[in-house]
mmCIF file of C-alpha atoms in Angstrom:
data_model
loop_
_atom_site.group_PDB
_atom_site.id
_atom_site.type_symbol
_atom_site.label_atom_id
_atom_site.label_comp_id
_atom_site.label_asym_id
_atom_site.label_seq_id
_atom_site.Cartn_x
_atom_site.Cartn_y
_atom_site.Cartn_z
ATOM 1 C CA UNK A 1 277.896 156.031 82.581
ATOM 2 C CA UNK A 2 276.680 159.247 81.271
ATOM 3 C CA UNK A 3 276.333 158.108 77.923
ATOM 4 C CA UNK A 4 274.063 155.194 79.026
ATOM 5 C CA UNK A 5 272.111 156.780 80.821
ATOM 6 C CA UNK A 6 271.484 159.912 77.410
ATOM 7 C CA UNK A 7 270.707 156.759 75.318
ATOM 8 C CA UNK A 8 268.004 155.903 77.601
ATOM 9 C CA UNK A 9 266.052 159.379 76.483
ATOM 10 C CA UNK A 10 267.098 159.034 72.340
ATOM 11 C CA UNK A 11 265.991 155.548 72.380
ATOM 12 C CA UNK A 12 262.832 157.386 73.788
ATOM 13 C CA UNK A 13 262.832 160.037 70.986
ATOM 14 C CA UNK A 14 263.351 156.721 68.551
ATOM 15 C CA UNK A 15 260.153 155.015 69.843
ATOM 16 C CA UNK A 16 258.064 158.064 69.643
ATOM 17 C CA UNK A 17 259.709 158.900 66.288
ATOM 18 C CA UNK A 18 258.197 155.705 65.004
ATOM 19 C CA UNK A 19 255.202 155.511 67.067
ATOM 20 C CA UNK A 20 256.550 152.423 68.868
ATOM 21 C CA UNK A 21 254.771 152.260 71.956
ATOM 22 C CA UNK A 22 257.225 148.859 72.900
ATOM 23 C CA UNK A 23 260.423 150.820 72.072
ATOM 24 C CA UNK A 24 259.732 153.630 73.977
ATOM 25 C CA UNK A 25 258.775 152.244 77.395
ATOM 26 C CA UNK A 26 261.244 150.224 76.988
ATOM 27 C CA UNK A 27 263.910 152.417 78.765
ATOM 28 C CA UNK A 28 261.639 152.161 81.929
ATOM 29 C CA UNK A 29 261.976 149.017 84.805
ATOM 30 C CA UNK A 30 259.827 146.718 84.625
ATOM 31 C CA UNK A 31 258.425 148.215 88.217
ATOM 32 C CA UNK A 32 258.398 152.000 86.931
ATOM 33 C CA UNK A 33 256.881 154.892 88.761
ATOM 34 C CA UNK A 34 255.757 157.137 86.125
ATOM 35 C CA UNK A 35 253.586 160.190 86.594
ATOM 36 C CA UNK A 36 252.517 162.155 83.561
ATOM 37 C CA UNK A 37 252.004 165.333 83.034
ATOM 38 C CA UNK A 38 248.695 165.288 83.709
ATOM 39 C CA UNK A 39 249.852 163.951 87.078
ATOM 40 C CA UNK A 40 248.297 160.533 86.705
ATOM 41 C CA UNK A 41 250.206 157.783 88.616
ATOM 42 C CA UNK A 42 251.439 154.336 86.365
ATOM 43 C CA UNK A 43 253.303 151.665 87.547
ATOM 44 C CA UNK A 44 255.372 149.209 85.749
ATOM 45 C CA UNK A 45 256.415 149.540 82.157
ATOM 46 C CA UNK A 46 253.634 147.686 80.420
ATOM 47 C CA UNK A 47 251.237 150.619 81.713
ATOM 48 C CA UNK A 48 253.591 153.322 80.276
ATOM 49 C CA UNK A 49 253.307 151.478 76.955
ATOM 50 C CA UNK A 50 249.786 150.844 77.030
ATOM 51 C CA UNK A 51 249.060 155.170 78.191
ATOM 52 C CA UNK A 52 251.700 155.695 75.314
ATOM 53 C CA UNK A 53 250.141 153.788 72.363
ATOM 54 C CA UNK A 54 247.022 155.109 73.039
ATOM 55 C CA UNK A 55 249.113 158.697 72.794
ATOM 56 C CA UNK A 56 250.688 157.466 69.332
ATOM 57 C CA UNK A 57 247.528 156.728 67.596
ATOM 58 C CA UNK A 58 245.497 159.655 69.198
ATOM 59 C CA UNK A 59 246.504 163.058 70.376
ATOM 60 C CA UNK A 60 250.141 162.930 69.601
ATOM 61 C CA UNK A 61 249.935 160.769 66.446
ATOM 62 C CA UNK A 62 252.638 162.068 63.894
ATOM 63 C CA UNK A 63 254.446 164.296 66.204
ATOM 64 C CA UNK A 64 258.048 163.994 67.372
ATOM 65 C CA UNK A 65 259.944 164.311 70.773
ATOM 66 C CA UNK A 66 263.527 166.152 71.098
ATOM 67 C CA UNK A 67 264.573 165.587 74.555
ATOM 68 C CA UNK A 68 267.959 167.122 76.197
ATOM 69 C CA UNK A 69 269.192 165.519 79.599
ATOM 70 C CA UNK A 70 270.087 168.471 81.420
ATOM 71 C CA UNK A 71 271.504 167.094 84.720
ATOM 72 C CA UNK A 72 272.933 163.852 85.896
ATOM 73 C CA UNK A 73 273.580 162.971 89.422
ATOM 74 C CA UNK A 74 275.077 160.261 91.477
ATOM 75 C CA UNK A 75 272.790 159.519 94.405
ATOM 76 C CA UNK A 76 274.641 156.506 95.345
ATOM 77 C CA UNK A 77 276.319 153.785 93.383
ATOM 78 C CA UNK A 78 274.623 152.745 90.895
ATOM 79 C CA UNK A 79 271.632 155.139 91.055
ATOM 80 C CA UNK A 80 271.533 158.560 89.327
ATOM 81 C CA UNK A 81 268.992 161.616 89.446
ATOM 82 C CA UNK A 82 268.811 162.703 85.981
ATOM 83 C CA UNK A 83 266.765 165.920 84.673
ATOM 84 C CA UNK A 84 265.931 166.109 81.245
ATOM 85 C CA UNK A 85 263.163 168.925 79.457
ATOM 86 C CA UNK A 86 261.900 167.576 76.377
ATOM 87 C CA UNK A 87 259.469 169.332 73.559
ATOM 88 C CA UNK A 88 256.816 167.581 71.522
ATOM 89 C CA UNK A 89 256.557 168.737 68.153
ATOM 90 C CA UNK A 90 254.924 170.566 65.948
ATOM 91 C CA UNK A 91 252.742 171.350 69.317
ATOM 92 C CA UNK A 92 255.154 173.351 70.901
ATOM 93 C CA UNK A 93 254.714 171.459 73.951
ATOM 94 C CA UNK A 94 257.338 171.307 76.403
ATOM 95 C CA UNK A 95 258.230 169.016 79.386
ATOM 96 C CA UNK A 96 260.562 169.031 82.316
ATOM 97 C CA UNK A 97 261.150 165.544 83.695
ATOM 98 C CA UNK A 98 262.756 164.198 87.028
ATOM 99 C CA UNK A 99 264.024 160.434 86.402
ATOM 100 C CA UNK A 100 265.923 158.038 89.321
ATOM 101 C CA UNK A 101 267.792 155.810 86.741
ATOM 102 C CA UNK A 102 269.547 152.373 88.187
ATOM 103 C CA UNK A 103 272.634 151.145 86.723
ATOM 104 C CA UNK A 104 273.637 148.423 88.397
ATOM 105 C CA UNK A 105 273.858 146.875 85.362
ATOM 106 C CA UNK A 106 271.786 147.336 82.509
ATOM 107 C CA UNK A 107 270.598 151.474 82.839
ATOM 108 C CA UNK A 108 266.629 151.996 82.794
ATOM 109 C CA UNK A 109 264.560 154.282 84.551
ATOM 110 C CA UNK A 110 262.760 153.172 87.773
ATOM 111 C CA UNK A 111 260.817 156.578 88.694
ATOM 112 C CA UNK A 112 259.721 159.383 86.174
ATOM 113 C CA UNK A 113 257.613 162.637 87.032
ATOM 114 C CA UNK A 114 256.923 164.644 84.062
ATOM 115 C CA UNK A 115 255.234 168.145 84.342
ATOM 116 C CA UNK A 116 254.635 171.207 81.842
ATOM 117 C CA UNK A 117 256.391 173.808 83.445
ATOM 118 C CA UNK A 118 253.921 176.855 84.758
ATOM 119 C CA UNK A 119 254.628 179.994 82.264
ATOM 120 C CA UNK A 120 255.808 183.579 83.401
ATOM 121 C CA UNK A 121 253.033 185.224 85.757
ATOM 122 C CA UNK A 122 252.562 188.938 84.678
#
């Protein structure tokens, strides 16, 4: 299951690779909960690839995402928390992400919070 549930995040890197707004979300239910990084609240996939294409031919247009799944945990059968921390380059910018992923059958992702991470304090 592990490896289904890493695919979900390259076929993530993939979409935003290519600017594909469609292959992207697509790793996300249908009923998503996805909070950005700026803390805004979307629900449901189409809405992640709507905020998402808007990102590919704006701010982020011609940058790429690495991502690295950094935890994977059973919560119950067929449900998984899964941590990931992903950069978007050439910005620099880096992202820590809490997913619940369902795999029941086919894996996706049916909540997402994405943050930047607070730096050092002095």
């Amino acid at each position: 299951m592990t490896d289904s549930i890493r695919a979900l995040w390259r076929t993530m890197v993939e979409g935003w690779a290519r600017g594909d707004a469609t292959q992207f979300a697509s790793v996300f239910a249908a009923d998503v909960d996805f909070v950005n990084v700026r803390g805004e609240a979307l629900v449901g996939r189409e809405a992640v690839e709507t905020g998402h294409a808007q990102l590919f031919t704006t701010a982020y247009c011609g940058t790429t995402l690495s991502a690295e799944v950094t935890l994977i945990r059973s919560l119950a059968p067929g449900l998984s928390l899964v941590h990931a921390t992903s950069e978007i380059g050439p910005a620099g910018v880096v992202t820590h992400a809490q997913a619940v992923v369902r795999h029941d059958g086919e894996p996706t992702i049916a909540a997402f919070h994405n943050m930047i991470p607070k730096g050092p304090t002095a």
